[in-house]
Coordinates of C-alpha atoms in Angstrom, one line a residue:
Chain P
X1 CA 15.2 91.9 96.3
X2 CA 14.3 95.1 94.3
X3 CA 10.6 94.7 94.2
X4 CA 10.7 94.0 98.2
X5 CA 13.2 97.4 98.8
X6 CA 10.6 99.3 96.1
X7 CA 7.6 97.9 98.4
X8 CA 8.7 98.9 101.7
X9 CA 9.8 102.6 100.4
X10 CA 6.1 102.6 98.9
X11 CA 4.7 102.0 103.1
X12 CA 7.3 104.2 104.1
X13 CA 5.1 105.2 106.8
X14 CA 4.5 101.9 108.5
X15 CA 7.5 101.0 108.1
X16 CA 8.7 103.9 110.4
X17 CA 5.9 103.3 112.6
X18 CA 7.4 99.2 113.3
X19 CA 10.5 101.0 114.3
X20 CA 9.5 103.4 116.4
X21 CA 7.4 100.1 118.1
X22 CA 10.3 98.3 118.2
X23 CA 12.7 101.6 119.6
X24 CA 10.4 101.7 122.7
X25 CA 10.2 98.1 123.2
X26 CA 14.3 98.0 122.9
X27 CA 14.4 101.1 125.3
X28 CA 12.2 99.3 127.7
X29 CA 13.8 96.2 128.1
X30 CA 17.3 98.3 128.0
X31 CA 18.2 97.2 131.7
X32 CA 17.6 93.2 131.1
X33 CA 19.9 94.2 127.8
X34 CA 22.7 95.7 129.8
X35 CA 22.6 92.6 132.2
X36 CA 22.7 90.3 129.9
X37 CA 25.9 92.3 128.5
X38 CA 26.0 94.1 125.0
X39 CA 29.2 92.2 123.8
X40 CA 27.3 88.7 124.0
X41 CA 24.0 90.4 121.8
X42 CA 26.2 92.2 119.4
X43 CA 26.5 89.0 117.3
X44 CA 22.7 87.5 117.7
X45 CA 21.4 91.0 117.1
X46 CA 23.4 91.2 113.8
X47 CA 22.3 88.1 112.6
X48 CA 18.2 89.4 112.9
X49 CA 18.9 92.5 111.3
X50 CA 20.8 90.8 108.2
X51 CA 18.2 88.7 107.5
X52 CA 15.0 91.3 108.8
X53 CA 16.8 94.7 107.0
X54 CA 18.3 92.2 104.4
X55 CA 14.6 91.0 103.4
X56 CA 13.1 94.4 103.6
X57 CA 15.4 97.3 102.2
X58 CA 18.6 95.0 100.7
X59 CA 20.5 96.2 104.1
X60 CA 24.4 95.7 103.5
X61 CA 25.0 96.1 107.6
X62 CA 26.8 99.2 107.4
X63 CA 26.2 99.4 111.1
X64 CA 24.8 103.3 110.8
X65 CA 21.3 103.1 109.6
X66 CA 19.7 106.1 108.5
X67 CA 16.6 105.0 107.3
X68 CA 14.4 107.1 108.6
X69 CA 16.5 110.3 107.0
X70 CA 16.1 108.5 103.6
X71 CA 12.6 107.4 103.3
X72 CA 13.1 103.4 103.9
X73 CA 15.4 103.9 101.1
X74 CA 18.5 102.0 101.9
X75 CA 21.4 104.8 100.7
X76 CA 23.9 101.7 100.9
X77 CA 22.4 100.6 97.1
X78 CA 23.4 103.5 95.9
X79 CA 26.9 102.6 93.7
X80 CA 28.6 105.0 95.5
X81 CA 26.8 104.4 99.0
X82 CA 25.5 108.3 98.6
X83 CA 24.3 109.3 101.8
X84 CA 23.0 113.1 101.7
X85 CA 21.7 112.9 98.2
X86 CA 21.6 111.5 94.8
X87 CA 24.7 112.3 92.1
X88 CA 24.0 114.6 89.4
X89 CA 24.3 111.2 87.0
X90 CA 20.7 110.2 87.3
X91 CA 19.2 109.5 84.0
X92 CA 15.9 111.2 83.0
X93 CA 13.7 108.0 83.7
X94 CA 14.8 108.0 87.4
X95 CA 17.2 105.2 87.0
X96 CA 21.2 104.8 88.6
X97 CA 23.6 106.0 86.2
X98 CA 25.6 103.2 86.9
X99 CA 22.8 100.6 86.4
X100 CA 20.1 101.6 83.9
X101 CA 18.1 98.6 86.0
X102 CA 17.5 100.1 89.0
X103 CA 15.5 103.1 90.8
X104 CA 18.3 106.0 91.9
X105 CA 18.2 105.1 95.5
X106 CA 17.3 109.0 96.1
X107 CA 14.7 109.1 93.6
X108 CA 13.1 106.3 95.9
X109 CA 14.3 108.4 99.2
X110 CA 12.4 111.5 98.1
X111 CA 9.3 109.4 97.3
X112 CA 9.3 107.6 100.4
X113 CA 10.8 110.7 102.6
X114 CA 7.1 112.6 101.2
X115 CA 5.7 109.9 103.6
X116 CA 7.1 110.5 106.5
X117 CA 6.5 112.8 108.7
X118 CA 9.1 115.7 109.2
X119 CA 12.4 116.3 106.8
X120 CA 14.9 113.9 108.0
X121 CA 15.8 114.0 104.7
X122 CA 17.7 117.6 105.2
X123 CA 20.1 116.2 107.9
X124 CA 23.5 116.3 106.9
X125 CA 25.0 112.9 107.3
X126 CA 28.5 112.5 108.8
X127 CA 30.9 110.1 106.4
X128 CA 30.1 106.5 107.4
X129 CA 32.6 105.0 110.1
X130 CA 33.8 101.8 108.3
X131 CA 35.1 100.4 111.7
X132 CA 31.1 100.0 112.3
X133 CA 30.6 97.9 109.1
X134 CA 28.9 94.5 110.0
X135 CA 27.6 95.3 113.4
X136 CA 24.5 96.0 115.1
X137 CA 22.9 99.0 114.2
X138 CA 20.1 98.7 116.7
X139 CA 22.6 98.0 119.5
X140 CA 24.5 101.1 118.3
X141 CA 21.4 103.2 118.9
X142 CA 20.1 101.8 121.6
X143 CA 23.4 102.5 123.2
X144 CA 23.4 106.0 122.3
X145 CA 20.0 106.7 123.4
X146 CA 20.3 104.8 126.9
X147 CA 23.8 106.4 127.7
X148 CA 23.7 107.7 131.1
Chain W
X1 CA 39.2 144.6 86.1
X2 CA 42.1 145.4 88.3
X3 CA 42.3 145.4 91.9
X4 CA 44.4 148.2 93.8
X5 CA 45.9 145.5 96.1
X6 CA 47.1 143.2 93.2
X7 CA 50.1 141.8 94.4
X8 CA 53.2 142.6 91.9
X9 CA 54.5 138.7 91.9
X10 CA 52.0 137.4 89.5
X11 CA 51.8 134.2 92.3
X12 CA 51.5 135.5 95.2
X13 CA 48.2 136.0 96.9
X14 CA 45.8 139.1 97.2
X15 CA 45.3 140.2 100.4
X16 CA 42.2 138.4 102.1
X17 CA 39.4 141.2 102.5
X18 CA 36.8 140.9 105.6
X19 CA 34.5 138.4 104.7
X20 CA 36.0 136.8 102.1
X21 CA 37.6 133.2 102.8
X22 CA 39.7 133.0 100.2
X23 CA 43.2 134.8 98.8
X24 CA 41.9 134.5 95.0
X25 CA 40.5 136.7 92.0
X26 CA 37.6 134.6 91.7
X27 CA 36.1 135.4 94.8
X28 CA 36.6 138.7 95.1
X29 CA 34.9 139.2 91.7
X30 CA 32.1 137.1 92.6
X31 CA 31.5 139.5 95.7
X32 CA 31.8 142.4 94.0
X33 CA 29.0 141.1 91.8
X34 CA 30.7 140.9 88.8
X35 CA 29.4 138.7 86.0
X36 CA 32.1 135.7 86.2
X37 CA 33.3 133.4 83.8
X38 CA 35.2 130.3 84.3
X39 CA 36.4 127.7 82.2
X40 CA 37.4 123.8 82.1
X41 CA 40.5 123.1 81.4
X42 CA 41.0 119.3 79.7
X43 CA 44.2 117.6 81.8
X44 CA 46.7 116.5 79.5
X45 CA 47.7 112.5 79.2
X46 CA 51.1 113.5 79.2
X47 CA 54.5 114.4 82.2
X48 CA 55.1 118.3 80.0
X49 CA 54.2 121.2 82.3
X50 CA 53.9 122.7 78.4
X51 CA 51.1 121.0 77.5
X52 CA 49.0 122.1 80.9
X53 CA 50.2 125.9 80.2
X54 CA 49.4 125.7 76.3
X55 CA 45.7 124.6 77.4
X56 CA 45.6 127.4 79.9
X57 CA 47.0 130.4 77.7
X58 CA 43.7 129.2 74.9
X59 CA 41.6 131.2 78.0
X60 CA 43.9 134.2 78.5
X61 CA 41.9 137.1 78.9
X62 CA 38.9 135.2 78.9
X63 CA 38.2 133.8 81.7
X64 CA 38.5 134.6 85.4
X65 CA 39.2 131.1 87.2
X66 CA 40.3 127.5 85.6
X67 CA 38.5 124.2 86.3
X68 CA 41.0 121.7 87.3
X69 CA 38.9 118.2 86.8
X70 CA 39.5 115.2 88.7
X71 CA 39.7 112.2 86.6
X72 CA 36.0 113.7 84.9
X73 CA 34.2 111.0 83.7
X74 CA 36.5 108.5 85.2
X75 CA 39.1 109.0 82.7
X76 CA 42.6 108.9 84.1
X77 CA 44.3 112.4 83.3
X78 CA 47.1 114.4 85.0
X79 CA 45.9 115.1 88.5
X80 CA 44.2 117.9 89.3
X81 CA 46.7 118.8 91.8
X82 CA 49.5 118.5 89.4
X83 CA 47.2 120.9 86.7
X84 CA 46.9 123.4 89.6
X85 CA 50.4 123.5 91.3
X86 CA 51.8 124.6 87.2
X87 CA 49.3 127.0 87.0
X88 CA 49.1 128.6 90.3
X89 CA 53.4 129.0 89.6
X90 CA 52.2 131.4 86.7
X91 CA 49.4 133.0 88.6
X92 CA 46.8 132.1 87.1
X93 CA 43.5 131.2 89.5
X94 CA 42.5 127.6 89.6
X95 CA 39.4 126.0 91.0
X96 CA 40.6 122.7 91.8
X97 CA 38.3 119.5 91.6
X98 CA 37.9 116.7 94.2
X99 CA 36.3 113.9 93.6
X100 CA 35.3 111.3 96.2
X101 CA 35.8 108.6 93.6
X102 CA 39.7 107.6 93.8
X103 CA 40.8 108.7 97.3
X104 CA 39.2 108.3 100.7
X105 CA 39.4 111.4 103.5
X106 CA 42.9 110.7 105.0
X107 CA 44.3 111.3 101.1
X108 CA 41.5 114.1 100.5
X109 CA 42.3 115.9 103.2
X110 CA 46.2 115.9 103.1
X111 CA 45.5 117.1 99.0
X112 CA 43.3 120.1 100.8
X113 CA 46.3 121.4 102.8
X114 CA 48.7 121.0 100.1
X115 CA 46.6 122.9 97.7
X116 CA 46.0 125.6 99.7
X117 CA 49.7 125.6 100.5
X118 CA 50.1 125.9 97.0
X119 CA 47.9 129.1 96.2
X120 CA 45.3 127.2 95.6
X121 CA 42.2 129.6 96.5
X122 CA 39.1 127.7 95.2
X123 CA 38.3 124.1 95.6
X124 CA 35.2 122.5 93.7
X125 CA 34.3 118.8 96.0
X126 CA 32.5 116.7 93.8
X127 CA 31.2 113.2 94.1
X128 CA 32.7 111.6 90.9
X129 CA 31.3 109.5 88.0
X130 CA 30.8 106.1 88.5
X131 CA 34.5 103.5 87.6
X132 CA 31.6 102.6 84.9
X133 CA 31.6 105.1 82.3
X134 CA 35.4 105.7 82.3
X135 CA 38.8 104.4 80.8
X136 CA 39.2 101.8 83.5
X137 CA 36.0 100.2 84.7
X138 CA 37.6 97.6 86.6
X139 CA 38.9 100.1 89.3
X140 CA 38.2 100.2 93.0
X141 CA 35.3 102.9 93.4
X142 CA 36.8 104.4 96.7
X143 CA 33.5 107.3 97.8
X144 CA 34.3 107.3 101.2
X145 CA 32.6 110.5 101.3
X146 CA 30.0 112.3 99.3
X147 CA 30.5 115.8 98.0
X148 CA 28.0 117.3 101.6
X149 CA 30.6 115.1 103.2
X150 CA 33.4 116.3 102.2
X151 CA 31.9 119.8 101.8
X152 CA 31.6 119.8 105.7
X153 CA 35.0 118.5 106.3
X154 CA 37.1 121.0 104.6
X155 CA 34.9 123.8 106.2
X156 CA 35.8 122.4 109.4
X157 CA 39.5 122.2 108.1
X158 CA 39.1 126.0 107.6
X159 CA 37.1 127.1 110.7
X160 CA 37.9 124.7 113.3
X161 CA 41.5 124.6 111.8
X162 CA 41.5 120.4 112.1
X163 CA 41.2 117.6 110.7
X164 CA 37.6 115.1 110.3
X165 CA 39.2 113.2 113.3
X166 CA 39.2 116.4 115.4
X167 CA 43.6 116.7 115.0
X168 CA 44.5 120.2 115.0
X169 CA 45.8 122.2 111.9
X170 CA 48.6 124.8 112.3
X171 CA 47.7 126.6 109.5
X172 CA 44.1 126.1 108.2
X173 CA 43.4 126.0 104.1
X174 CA 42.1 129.3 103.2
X175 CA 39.2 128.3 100.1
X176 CA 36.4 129.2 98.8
X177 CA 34.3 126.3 98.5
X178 CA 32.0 125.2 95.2
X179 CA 30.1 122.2 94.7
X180 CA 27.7 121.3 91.4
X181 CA 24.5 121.2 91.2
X182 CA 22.0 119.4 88.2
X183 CA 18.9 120.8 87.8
X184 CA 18.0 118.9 84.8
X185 CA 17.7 115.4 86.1
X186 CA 15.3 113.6 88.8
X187 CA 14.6 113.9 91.3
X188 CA 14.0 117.6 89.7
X189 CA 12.1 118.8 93.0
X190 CA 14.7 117.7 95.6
X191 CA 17.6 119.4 93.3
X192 CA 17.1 122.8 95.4
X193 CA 17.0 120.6 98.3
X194 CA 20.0 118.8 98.0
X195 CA 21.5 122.7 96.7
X196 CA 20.6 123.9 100.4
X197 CA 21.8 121.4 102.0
X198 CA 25.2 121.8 100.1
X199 CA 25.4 125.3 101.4
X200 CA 24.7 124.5 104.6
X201 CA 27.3 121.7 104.7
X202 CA 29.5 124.6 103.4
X203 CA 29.8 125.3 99.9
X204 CA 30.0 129.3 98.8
X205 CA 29.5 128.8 95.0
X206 CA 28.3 126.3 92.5
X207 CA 28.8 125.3 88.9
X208 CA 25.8 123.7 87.2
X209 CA 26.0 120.7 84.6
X210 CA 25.4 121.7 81.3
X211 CA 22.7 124.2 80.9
X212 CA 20.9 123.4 77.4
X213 CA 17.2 123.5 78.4
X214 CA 17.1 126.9 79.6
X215 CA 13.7 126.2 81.0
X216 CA 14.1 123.8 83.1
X217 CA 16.9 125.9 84.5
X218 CA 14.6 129.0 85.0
X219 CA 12.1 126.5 87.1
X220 CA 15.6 126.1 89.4
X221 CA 16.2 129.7 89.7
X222 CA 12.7 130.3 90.8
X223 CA 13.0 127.9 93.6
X224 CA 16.3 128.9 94.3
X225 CA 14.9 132.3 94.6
X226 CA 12.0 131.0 96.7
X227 CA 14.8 129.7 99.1
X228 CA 16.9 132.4 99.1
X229 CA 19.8 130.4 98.0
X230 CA 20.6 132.9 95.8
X231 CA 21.9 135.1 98.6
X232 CA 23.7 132.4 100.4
X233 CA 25.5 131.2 97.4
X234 CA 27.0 132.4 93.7
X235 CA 25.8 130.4 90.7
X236 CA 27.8 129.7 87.6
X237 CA 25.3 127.9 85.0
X238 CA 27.6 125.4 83.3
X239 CA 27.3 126.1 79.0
X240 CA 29.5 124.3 76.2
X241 CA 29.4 124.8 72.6
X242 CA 28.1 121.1 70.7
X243 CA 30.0 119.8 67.5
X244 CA 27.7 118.3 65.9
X245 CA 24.1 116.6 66.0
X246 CA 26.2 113.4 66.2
X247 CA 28.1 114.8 69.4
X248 CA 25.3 115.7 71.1
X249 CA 23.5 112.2 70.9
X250 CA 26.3 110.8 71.9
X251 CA 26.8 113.3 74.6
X252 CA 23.3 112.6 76.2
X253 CA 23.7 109.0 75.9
X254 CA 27.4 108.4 77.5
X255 CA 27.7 111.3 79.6
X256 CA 25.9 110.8 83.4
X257 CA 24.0 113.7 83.7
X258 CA 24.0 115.7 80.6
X259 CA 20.4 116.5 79.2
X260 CA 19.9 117.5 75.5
X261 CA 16.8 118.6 74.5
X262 CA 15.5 117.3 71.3
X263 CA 14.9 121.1 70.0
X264 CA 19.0 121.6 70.1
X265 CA 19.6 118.6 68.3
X266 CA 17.1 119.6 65.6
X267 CA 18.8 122.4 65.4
X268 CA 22.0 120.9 64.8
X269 CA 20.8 118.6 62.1
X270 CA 19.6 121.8 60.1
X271 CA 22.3 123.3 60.3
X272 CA 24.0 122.0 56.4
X273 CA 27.4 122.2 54.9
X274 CA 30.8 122.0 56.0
X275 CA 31.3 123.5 59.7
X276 CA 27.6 124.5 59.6
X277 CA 26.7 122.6 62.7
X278 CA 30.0 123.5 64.7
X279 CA 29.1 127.6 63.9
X280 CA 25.5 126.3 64.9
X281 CA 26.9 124.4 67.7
X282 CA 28.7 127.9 69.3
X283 CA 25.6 130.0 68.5
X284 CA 23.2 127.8 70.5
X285 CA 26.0 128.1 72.8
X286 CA 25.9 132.2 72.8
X287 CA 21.9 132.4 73.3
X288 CA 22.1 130.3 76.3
X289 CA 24.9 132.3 77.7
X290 CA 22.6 135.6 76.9
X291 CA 19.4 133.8 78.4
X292 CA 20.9 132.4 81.1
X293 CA 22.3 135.9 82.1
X294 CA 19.1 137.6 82.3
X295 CA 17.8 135.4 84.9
X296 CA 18.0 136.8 88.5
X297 CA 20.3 134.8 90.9
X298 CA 22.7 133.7 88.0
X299 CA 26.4 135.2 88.6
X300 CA 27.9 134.1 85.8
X301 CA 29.0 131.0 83.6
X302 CA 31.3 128.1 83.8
X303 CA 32.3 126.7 79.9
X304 CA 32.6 123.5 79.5
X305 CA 34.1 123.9 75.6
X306 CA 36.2 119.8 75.5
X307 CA 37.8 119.7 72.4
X308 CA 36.7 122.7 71.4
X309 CA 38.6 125.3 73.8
X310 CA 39.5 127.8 71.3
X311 CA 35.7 128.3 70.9
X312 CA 35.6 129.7 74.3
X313 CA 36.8 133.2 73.5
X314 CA 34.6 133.4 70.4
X315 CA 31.7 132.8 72.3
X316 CA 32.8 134.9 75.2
X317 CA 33.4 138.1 72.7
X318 CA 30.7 137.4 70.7
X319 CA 27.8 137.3 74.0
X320 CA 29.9 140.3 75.3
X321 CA 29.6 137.9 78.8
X322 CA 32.6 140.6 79.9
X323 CA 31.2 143.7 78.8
X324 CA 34.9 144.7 77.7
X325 CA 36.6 144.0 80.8
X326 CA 40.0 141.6 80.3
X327 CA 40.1 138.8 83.4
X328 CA 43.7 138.8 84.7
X329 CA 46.6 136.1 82.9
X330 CA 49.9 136.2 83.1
X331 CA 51.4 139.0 81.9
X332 CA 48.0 141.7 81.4
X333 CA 49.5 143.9 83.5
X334 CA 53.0 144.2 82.8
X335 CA 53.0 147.2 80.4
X336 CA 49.6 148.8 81.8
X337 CA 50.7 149.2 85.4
X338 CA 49.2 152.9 86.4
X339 CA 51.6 154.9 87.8
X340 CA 49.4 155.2 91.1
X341 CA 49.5 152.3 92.5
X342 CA 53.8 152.3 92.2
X343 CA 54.7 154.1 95.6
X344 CA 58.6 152.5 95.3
X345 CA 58.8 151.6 91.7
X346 CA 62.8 151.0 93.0
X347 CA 61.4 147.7 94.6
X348 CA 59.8 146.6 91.2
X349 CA 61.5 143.7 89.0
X350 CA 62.6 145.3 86.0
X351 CA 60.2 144.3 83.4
X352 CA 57.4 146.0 85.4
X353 CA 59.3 149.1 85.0
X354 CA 59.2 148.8 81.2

C-alpha cells in the first residue's frame, strides 16, 4: 500500500533502528539458527518477510534488500527496479514517469536517505542476482555476516 | 583540427595516446580541451545502409562524434549497433547508445565487444524510457541493469579484461565511457549525486537532457564545481532547436524528462508568420548554446535537432560553437593532406595523392 510505503520512508529513522534490533537479535541467536539448519528456515523466513516487508515498504522479495542504502524506499517499485538512482524521466511534481500516480521511488529514497544517518545512498549497487528472487533476504545476510 | 597521427584509412583507428582509453577523435578532442560538438543521429525505419549515411553526411563538418540512440523513447528503430557498424566502415566516430531497456547483461555485454571490435570508440550506457511512452507498450521491459550498473561492468570489461561473471576477455573493448545526466528534474539536489556516483562507477563524459532553462543548469554547474566533477568528467549540455510553440508543449508533455520553461514557449508563440517560430525556434537554440558555453566546467554541446537535422549546421555556424575549425568526415582531408606528414607518399592509395 502506497500510503503505508510513503509512511515508513517518512520514519526512516526508526525504521532502521527495528533492523538493526532485529540484526543483533538474528546474529545472537545465529548458532541455534545453524542447528536448526538454514535450508529448513529458508521457507518460514520468507513467508514473515513477505507479509512484514510486504506491509511496510510493498517488498517484491527480490532476495537482496538494500533498504537501508535507499532510505526505506523499496527500489523494487521503481518500473524499472532502479537501484543506484532515479531515471532522468521524473516529471517536475516528483512523480514516476511511467505512473503519473506515484512518488519516483528515488525522490522518496533521497527524502528518507536525509534521515538516516551516513550516505548509504552513494554505494554503488551490484546488478541484482535473479537466482536470489523469492528468498530470504535476512537469511542471506545473516549468512554473510556470520560466515566463518 | 587535424591530428599528426591521423591514420590514412579513413576507418582505422588513431593511435591510443597515454591516458586516453579510447582509439577515437572524440576523446582526444575532449582532452585537449577543445569545445566539442556532437550530434544525434535519428535511426532510420528502414534495411538501406543509404538512408543511415544520408542522415550522417547532414553533420559533415559539423560535428565531432554521432549519437547512435537505442530504441530512444522506446520507439523501435534500426539498432544502434547496425547505425554504428555503417558508419564506423566510413570513419566517421560514433558514440553508441545502450539502453538497459530491451537486453539483459549476457546480450549487453556480447554488443560491448562487438562494438569495440568494430571501431567503435565511445559508448553512451543509458537506462532507457519506460515500454510506456513508446511504439510498442506491450513489450517486456527487460532493465536488468541500470545505467551505474552497467557503467561498472563495461569498465571492468576494459580494466579487468572480463566479463560481470569474472570470465576472462582476450582482448578487452577499448571505450570511452558517457552516461546522461538531468539536471532539470527532481530530485534536483541528488542529480550531482547520482553524476558522482556515475563517475565513480566509471563513466568519462556525459551528455545532458535538453538544456532550455539555462538557470537551472548554472545551479548544476556550481555544484558540479563544488564537487569537482568537472575535473573528473567532460560535460556536453544537450541543446535542440523547437518547431514550434505547439512542439514544445507537446515535447514537455510526452517526452520523460524534457523541461520547457514557460518563458520559451512565450517566446515561440510571439514569434508570427510563416517559419517565424521555426527561425525563433533555432535562435533560442543559438543563445543557449552561447550561454551555456560561458559557464565553467561545460566542454561542449550535444544537439539533439529530430526532424530538424539540417538545422544543426545553421545553428553551429551561426554560434560560431567551432570557432572555424572543420570536425573530421569522410573525405576532409583528401585534397588538404600537408605534405609533412607524407614520409612514403609511394604507400598512399591514389586519390590521397591527388
Amino acid at each position: 500500500m502506497r500510503a503505508v510505503r510513503y509512511w515508513s520512508v517518512s520514519h526512516a529513522g526508526a525504521m532502521q533502528r527495528v533492523y538493526q534490533a532485529l540484526e543483533r537479535l538474528l546474529i545472537m541467536i545465529d548458532p541455534l539458527l545453524r542447528k536448526l539448519g538454514y535450508q529448513h528456515l529458508e521457507a518460514p523466513f520468507a513467508a514473515v518477510e513477505r507479509v512484514l516487508k510486504g506491509w511496510f515498504f510493498d517488498c517484491r522479495m527480490c532476495g537482496h534488500c538494500v533498504l537501508q542504502s535507499t532510505g526505506m524506499s523499496c527500489p523494487m517499485n521503481c518500473p524499472k527496479q532502479l537501484r543506484n538512482g532515479p531515471c532522468g524521466g521524473v516529471r517536475a511534481d516528483g512523480s514516476c514517469e511511467l505512473d503519473p500516480a506515484m512518488r519516483c521511488v528515488w525522490v522518496e529514497a533521497v527524502r528518507g536517505a536525509a534521515r538516516l544517518p551516513g550516505e548509504r545512498i552513494q554505494v554503488i549497487q551490484a546488478p541484482l542476482d535473479h537466482s536470489l528472487v523469492g528468498r530470504s533476504a535476512w537469511l542471506r545476510e545473516l549468512r554473510l555476516r556470520t560466515a566463518p | 583540427m587535424r591530428f599528426d597521427d591521423e591514420p590514412i584509412e579513413p576507418g582505422d583507428p588513431l593511435p591510443i595516446l597515454p591516458g586516453h582509453h579510447s582509439a577515437g577523435r572524440f576523446e582526444r578532442l575532449l582532452r585537449a580541451g577543445v569545445f566539442t560538438i556532437t550530434a544525434e543521429l535519428s535511426p532510420p525505419d528502414s534495411a538501406n545502409a543509404e538512408d543511415v549515411y544520408a542522415r550522417a553526411r547532414i553533420f559533415d563538418g559539423y560535428v565531432d562524434g554521432i549519437n547512435a540512440t537505442d530504441g530512444s523513447g522506446a520507439n523501435c528503430h534500426m539498432s544502434s549497433s547496425g547505425v554504428c557498424a555503417l558508419l564506423t566502415r566510413a570513419g566517421y566516430a560514433p558514440v553508441m547508445q545502450i539502453s538497459c531497456r530491451d537486453r539483459n547483461r549476457i546480450a549487453i555485454q556480447g554488443d560491448v565487444l562487438g562494438a569495440a571490435a568494430m571501431g567503435v570508440n565511445n559508448l553512451l550506457c543509458l537506462t532507457g524510457d519506460g515500454v510506456a511512452v513508446g511504439d510498442h507498450p506491450g513489450a517486456k521491459p527487460v532493465f536488468d541493469l541500470d545505467a551505474i550498473a552497467l557503467l561498472n561492468i563495461v569498465r571492468t570489461m576494459r580494466e579487468q579484461a572480463c566479463f560481470e561473471s569474472g570470465r576472462a576477455l582476450t582482448t578487452p573493448p577499448k571505450v570511452f565511457l558517457g552516461s546522461a545526466a538531468n539536471p532539470f528534474v527532481p530530485p534536483l539536489d541528488f542529480q550531482v549525486a547520482r553524476l558522482a556516483k556515475k563517475a565513480r562507477a566509471g563513466a568519462e563524459f556525459v551528455q545532458t537532457q535538453y538544456c532550455f532553462d539555462v538557470s537551472l543548469l548554472e545551479r548544476f554547474m556550481q555544484q558540479v564545481r563544488d564537487e569537482g566533477l568537472d575535473k573528473r568528467l567532460f560535460i556536453l549540455v544537450g541543446i535542440g532547436p523547437l518547431a514550434s510553440a505547439r512542439a514544445a508543449e507537446w515535447m514537455r508533455t510526452h517526452v520523460p524528462g524534457v523541461r520547457i520553461p514557460d518563458a520559451v514557449i512565450d517566446r515561440l508563440r510571439r514569434a508570427r508568420g510563416k517559419g517565424a517560430a521555426k527561425a525563433e525556434g533555432k535562435r533560442i537554440c543559438i543563445d543557449i548554446l552561447e550561454r551555456v558555453r560561458e559557464i565553467p566546467g561545460v566542454c561542449g554541446v550535444h544537439l539533439m535537432a529530430y526532424r530538424q537535422e539540417e538545422a544543426v549546421a545553421e545553428i553551429i555556424d551561426r554560434s560560431r560553437a567551432l570557432d572555424g575549425r572543420i570536425p573530421w568526415y569522410p573525405g576532409r582531408d583528401r585534397h588538404s593532406r600537408p605534405a609533412r606528414e607524407v614520409d612514403s607518399p609511394t604507400e598512399l592509395p591514389e586519390e590521397m595523392l591527388a
